PDB file of C-alpha atoms and ligand atoms in Angstrom:
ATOM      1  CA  UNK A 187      42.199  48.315  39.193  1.00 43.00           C
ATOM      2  CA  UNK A 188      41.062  50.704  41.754  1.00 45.00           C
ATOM      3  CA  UNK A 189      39.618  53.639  40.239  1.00 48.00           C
ATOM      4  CA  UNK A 190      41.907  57.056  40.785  1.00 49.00           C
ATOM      5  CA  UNK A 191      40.456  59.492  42.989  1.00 49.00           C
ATOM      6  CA  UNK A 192      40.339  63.326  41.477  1.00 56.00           C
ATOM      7  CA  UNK A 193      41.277  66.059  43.411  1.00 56.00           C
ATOM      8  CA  UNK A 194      37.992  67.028  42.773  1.00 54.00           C
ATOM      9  CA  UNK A 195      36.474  64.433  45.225  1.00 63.00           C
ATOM     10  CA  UNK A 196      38.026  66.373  48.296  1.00 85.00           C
ATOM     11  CA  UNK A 197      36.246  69.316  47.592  1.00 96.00           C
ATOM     12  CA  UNK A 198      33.946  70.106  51.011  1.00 98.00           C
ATOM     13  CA  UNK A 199      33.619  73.037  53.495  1.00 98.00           C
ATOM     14  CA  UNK A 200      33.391  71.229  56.091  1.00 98.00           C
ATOM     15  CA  UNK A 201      36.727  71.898  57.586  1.00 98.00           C
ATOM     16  CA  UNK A 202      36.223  75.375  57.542  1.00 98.00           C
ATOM     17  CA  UNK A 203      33.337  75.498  59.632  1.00 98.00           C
ATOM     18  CA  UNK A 204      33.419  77.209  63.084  1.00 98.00           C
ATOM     19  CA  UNK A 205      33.051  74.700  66.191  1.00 97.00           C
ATOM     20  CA  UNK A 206      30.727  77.065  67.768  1.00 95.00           C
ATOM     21  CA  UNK A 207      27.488  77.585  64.988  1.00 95.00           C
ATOM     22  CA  UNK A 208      26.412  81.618  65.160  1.00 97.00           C
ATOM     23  CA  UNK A 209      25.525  83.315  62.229  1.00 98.00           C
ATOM     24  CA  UNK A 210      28.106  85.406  62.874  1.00 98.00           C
ATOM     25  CA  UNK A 211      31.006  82.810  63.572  1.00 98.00           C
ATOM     26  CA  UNK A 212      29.709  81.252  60.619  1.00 98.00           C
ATOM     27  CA  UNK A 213      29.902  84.494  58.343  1.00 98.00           C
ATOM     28  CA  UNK A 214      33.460  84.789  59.774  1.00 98.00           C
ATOM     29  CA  UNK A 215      34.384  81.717  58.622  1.00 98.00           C
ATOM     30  CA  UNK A 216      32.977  81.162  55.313  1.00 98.00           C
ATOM     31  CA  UNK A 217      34.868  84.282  54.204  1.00 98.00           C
ATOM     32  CA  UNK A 218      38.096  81.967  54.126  1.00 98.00           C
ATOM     33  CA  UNK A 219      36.165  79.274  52.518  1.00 98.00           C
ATOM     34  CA  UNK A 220      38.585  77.193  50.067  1.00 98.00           C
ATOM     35  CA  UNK A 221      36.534  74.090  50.044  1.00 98.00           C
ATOM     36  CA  UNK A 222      36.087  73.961  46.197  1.00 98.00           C
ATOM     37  CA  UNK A 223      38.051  76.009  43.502  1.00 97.00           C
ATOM     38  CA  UNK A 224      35.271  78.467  43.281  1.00 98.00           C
ATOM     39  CA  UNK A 225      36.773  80.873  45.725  1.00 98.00           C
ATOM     40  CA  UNK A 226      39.758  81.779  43.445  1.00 97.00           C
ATOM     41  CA  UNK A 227      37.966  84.052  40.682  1.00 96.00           C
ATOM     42  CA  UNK A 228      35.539  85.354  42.794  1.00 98.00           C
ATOM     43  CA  UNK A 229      36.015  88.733  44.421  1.00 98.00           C
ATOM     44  CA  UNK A 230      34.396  87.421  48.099  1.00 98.00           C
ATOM     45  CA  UNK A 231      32.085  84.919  49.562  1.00 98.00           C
ATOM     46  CA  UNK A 232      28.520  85.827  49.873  1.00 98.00           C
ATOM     47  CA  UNK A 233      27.083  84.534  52.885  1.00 98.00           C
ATOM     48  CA  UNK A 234      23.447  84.562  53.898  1.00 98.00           C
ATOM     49  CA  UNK A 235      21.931  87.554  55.305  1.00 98.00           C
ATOM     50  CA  UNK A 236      18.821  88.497  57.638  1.00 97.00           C
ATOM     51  CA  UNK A 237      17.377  87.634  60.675  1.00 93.00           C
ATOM     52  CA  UNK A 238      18.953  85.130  63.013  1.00 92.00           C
ATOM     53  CA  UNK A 239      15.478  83.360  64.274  1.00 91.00           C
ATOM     54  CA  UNK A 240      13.784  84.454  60.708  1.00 97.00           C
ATOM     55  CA  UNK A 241      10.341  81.943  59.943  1.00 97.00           C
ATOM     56  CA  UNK A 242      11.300  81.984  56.506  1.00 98.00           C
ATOM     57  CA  UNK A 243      14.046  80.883  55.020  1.00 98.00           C
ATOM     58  CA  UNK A 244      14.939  81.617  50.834  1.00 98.00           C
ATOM     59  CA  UNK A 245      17.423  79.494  48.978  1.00 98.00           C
ATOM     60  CA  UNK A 246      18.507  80.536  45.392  1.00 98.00           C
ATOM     61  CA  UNK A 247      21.519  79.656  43.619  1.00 98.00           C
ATOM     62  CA  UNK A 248      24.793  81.660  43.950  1.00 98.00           C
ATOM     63  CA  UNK A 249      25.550  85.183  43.850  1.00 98.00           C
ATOM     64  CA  UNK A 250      25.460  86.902  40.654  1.00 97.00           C
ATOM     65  CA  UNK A 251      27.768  89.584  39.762  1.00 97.00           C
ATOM     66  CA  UNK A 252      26.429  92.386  41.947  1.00 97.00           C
ATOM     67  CA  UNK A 253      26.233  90.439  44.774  1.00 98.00           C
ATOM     68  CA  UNK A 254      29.848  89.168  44.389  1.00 98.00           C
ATOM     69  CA  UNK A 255      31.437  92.651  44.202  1.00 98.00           C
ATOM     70  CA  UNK A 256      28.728  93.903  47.273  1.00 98.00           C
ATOM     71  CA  UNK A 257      29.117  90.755  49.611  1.00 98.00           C
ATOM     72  CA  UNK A 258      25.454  90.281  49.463  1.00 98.00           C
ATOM     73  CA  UNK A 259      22.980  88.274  48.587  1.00 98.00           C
ATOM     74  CA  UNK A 260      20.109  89.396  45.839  1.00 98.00           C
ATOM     75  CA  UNK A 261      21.350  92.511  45.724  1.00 98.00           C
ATOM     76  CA  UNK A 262      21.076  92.406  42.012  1.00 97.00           C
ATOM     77  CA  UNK A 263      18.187  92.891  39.661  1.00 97.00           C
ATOM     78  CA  UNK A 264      16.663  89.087  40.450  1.00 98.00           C
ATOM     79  CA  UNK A 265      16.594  90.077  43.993  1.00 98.00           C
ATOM     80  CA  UNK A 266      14.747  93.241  43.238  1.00 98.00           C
ATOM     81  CA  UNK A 267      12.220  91.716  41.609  1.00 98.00           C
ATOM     82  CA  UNK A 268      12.444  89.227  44.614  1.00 98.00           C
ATOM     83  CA  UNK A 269      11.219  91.459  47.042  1.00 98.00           C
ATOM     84  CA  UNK A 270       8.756  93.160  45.042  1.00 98.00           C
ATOM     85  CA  UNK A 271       7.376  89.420  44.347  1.00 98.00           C
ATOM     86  CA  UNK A 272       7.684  88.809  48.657  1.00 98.00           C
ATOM     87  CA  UNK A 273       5.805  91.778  48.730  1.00 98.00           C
ATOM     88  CA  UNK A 274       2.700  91.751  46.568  1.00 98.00           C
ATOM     89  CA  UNK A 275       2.691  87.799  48.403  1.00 98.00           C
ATOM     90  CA  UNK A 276       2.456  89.231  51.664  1.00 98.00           C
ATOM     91  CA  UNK A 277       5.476  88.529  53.583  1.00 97.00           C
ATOM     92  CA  UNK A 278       7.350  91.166  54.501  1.00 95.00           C
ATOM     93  CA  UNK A 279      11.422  90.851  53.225  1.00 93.00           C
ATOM     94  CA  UNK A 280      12.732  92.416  56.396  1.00 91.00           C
ATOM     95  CA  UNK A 281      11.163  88.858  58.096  1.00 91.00           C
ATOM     96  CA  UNK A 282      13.012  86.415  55.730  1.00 97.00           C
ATOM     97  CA  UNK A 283      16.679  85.372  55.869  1.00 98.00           C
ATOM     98  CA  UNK A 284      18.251  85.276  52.748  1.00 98.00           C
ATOM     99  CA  UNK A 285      21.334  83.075  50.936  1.00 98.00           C
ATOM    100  CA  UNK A 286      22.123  80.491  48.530  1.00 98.00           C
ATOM    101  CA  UNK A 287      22.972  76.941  48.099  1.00 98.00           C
ATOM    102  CA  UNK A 288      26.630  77.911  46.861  1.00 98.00           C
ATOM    103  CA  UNK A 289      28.287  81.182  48.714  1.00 98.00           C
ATOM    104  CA  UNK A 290      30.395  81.877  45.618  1.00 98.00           C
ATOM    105  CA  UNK A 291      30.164  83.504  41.871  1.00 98.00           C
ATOM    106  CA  UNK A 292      30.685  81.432  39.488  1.00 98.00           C
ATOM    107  CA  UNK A 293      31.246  83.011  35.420  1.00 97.00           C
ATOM    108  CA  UNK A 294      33.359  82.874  32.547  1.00 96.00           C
ATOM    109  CA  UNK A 295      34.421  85.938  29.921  1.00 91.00           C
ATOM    110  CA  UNK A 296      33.755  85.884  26.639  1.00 85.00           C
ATOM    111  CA  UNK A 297      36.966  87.414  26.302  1.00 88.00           C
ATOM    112  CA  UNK A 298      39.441  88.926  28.456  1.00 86.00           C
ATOM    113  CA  UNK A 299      38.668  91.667  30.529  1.00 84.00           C
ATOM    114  CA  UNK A 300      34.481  91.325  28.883  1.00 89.00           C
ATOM    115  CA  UNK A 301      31.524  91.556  31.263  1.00 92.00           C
ATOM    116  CA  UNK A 302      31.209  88.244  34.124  1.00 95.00           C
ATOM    117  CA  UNK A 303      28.938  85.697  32.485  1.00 95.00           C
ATOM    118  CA  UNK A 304      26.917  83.426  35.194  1.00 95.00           C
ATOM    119  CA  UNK A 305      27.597  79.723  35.039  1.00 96.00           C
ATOM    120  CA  UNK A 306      25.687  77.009  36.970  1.00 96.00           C
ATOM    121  CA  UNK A 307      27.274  75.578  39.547  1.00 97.00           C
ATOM    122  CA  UNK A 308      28.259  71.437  39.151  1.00 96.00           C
ATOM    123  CA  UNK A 309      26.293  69.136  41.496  1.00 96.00           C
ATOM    124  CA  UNK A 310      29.982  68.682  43.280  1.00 96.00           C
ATOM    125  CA  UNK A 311      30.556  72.254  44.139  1.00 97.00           C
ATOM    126  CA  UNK A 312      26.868  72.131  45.438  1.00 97.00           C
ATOM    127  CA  UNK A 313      27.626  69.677  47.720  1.00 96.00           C
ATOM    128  CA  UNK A 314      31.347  71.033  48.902  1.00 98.00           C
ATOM    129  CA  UNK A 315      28.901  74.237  49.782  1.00 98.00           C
ATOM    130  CA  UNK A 316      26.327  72.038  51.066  1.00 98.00           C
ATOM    131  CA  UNK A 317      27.872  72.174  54.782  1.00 98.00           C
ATOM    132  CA  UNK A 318      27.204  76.051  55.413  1.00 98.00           C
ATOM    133  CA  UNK A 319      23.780  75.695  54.077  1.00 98.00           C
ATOM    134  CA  UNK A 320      23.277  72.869  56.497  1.00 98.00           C
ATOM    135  CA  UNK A 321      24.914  75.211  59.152  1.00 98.00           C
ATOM    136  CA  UNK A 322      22.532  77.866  58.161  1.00 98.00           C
ATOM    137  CA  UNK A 323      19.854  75.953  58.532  1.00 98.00           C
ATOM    138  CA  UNK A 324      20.793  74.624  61.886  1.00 97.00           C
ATOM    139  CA  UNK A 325      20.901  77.949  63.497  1.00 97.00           C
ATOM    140  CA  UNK A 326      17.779  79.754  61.477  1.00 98.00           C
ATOM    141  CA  UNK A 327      15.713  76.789  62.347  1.00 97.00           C
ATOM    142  CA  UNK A 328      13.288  78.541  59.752  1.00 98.00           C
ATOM    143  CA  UNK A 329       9.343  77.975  59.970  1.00 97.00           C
ATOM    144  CA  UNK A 330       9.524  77.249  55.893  1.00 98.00           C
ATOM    145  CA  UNK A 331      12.341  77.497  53.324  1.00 98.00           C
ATOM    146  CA  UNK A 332      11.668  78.901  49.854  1.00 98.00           C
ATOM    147  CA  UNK A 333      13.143  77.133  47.231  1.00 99.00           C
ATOM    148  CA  UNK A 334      13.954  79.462  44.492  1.00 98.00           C
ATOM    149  CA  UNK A 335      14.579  77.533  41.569  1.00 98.00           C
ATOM    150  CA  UNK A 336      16.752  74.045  40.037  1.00 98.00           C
ATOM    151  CA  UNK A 337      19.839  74.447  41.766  1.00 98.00           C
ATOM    152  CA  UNK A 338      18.390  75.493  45.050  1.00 98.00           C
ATOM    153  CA  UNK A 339      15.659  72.363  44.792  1.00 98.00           C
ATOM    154  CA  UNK A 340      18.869  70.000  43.745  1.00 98.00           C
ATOM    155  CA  UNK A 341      20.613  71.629  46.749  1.00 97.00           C
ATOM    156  CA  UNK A 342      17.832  70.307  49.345  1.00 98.00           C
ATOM    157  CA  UNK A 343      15.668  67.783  47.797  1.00 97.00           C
ATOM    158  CA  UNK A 344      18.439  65.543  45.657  1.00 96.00           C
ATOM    159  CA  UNK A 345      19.299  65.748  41.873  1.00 95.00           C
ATOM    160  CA  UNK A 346      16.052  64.528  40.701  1.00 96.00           C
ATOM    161  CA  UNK A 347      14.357  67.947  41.670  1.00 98.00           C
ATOM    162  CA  UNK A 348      12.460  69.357  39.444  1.00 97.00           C
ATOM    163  CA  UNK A 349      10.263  72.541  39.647  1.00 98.00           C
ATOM    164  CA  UNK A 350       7.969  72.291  37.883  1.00 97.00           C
ATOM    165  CA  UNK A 351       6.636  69.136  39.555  1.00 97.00           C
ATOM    166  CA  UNK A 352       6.700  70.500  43.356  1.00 98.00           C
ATOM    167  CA  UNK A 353       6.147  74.590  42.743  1.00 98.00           C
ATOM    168  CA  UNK A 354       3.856  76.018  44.620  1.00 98.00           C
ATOM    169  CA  UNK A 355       3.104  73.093  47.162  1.00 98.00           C
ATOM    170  CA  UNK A 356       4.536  72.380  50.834  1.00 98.00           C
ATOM    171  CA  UNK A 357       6.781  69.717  50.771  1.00 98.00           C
ATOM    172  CA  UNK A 358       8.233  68.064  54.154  1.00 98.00           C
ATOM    173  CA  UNK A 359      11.461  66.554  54.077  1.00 98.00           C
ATOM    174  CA  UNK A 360      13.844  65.706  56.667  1.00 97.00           C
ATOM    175  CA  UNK A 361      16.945  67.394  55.609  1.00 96.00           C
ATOM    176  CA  UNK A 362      20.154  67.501  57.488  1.00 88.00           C
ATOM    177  CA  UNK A 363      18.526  65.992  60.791  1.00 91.00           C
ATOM    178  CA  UNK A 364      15.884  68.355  60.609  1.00 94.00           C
ATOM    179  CA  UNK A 365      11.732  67.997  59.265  1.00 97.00           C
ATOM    180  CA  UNK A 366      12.246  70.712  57.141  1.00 98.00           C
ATOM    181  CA  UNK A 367       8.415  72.476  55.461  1.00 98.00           C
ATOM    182  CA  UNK A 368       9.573  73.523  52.115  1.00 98.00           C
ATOM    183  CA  UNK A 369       7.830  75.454  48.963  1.00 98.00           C
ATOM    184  CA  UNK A 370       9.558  75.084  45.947  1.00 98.00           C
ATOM    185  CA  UNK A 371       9.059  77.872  43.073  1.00 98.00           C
ATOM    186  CA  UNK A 372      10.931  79.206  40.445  1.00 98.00           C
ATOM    187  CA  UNK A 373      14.481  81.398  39.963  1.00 98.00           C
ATOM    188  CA  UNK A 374      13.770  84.925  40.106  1.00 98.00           C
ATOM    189  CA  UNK A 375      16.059  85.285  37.333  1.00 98.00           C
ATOM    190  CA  UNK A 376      13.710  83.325  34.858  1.00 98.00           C
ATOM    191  CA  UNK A 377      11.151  85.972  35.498  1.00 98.00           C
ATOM    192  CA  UNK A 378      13.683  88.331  33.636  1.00 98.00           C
ATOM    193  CA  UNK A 379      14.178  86.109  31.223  1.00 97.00           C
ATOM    194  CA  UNK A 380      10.927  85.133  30.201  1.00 98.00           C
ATOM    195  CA  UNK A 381       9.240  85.981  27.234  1.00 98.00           C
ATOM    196  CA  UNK A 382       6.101  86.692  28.906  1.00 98.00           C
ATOM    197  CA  UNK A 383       7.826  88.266  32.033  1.00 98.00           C
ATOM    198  CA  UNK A 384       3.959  89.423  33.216  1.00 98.00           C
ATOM    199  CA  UNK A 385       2.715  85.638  33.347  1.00 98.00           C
ATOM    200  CA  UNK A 386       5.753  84.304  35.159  1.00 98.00           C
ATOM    201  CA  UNK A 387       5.986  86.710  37.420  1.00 98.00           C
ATOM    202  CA  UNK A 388       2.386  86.536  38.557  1.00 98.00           C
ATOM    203  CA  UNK A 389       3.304  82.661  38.905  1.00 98.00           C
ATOM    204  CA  UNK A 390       6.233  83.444  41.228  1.00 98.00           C
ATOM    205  CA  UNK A 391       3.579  85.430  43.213  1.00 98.00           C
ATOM    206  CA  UNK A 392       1.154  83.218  43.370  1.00 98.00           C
ATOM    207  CA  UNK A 393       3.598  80.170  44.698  1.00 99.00           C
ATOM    208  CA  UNK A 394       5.047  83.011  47.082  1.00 98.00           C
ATOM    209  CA  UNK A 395       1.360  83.440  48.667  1.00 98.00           C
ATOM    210  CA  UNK A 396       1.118  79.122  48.819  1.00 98.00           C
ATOM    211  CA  UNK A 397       4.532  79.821  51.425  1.00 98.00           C
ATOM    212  CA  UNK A 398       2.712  83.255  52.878  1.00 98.00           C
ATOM    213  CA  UNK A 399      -0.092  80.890  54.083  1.00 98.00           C
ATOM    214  CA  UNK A 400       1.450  78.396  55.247  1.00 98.00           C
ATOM    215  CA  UNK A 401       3.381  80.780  57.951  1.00 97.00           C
ATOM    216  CA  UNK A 402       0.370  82.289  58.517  1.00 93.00           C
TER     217      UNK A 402
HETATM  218  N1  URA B 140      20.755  84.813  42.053  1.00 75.52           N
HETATM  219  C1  URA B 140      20.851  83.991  43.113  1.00 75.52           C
HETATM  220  O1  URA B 140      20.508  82.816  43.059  1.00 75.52           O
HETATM  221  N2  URA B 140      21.336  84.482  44.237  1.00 75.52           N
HETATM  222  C2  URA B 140      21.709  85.746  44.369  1.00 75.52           C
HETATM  223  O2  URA B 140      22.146  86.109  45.456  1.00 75.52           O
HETATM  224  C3  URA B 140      21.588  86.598  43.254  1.00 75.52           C
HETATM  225  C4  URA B 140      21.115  86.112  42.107  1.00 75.52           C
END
């Protein structure tokens, strides 16, 4: 018997991509994204931000609750630690371009009406999401992409990412037609979460100055 296809298999982006790739045209577009289910509790999409030609690129995972009700990416605490970490590796924020392998929050309540809880994103919504990261890349063209944690690595490098195996090394990978140079490190939210927030943040640092050198 053939096996019944889900609704769920249909989920993609890709018909609401522009046919012209800008960053604008693309930020346009995305904003009517309904190519997964994620779209309907979230207040907006959160496309990538920053320069169009930036060398470096930074992946992380979705928005988080600030960044869904601001229409920005790491806006939040995780992003100011972010660019504190970018700083004190040497590379200058202002230089990067910024987004995340899914352009929508995704949470559940507690309760009614409680505070937005983050959930992870499935592999399929990843890879509905997966054509405007593609796009991104595509008109970037980034000297290096930071990968900032699991769901960003999964994202670009295929399920079996891990981060701990690849941190703080340059990887090369052809992704979406393109030789991309990639250094993998981890979430800036599991700095804040750590017990010994000191230790893991001077890790994030030190993987951040392994992607400072290799622009340099
Ligand atoms: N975490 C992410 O992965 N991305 C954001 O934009 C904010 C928090």
């Amino acid at each position: 018997m053939p096996a019944t296809k889900s609704p769920e298999d249909a989920y993609t982006a890709a018909p609401f991509l522009p046919d012209r790739l800008s960053l604008a045209a693309l930020r346009r577009a995305a904003a009517d994204c309904r190519g997964c289910p994620l779209h309907r509790d979230a207040t907006q999409t959160v496309f990538g931000k920053g320069k169009a030609h930036a060398r470096v690129m930074l992946v992380g995972e979705q928005p988080g609750d600030q960044e869904d009700r601001q229409g920005e990416p790491f806006v939040g605490p995780a992003g100011r630690l972010l660019g504190k970490a970018l700083e004190d590796a040497g590379i200058d924020p202002a230089d990067a371009y910024v987004t995340n392998a899914v352009k929508h929050f995704k949470f559940t309540r507690a309760e009614p009406g409680k505070r937005r809880i983050h959930k992870p994103p499935t592999l399929r919504e990843m890879s509905a999401c997966a054509p405007w990261l593609a796009a991104e890349l595509t008109v970037v063209a980034p000297e290096l992409v930071v990968v900032l944690g699991a769901t960003a690595g999964k994202a670009l490098l295929g399920s079996s990412f891990r981060v701990g195996d690849v941190r703080g090394t340059v990887l090369e990978r052809e992704i979406h037609g393109r030789t991309e140079r990639l250094v993998p490190t981890v979430h800036p939210s599991s700095v804040l979460r750590s017990d010994d927030r000191e230790q893991a943040y001077q890790g994030l640092v030190a993987d951040l100055k392994v992607a400072a050198q290799a622009l340099s």
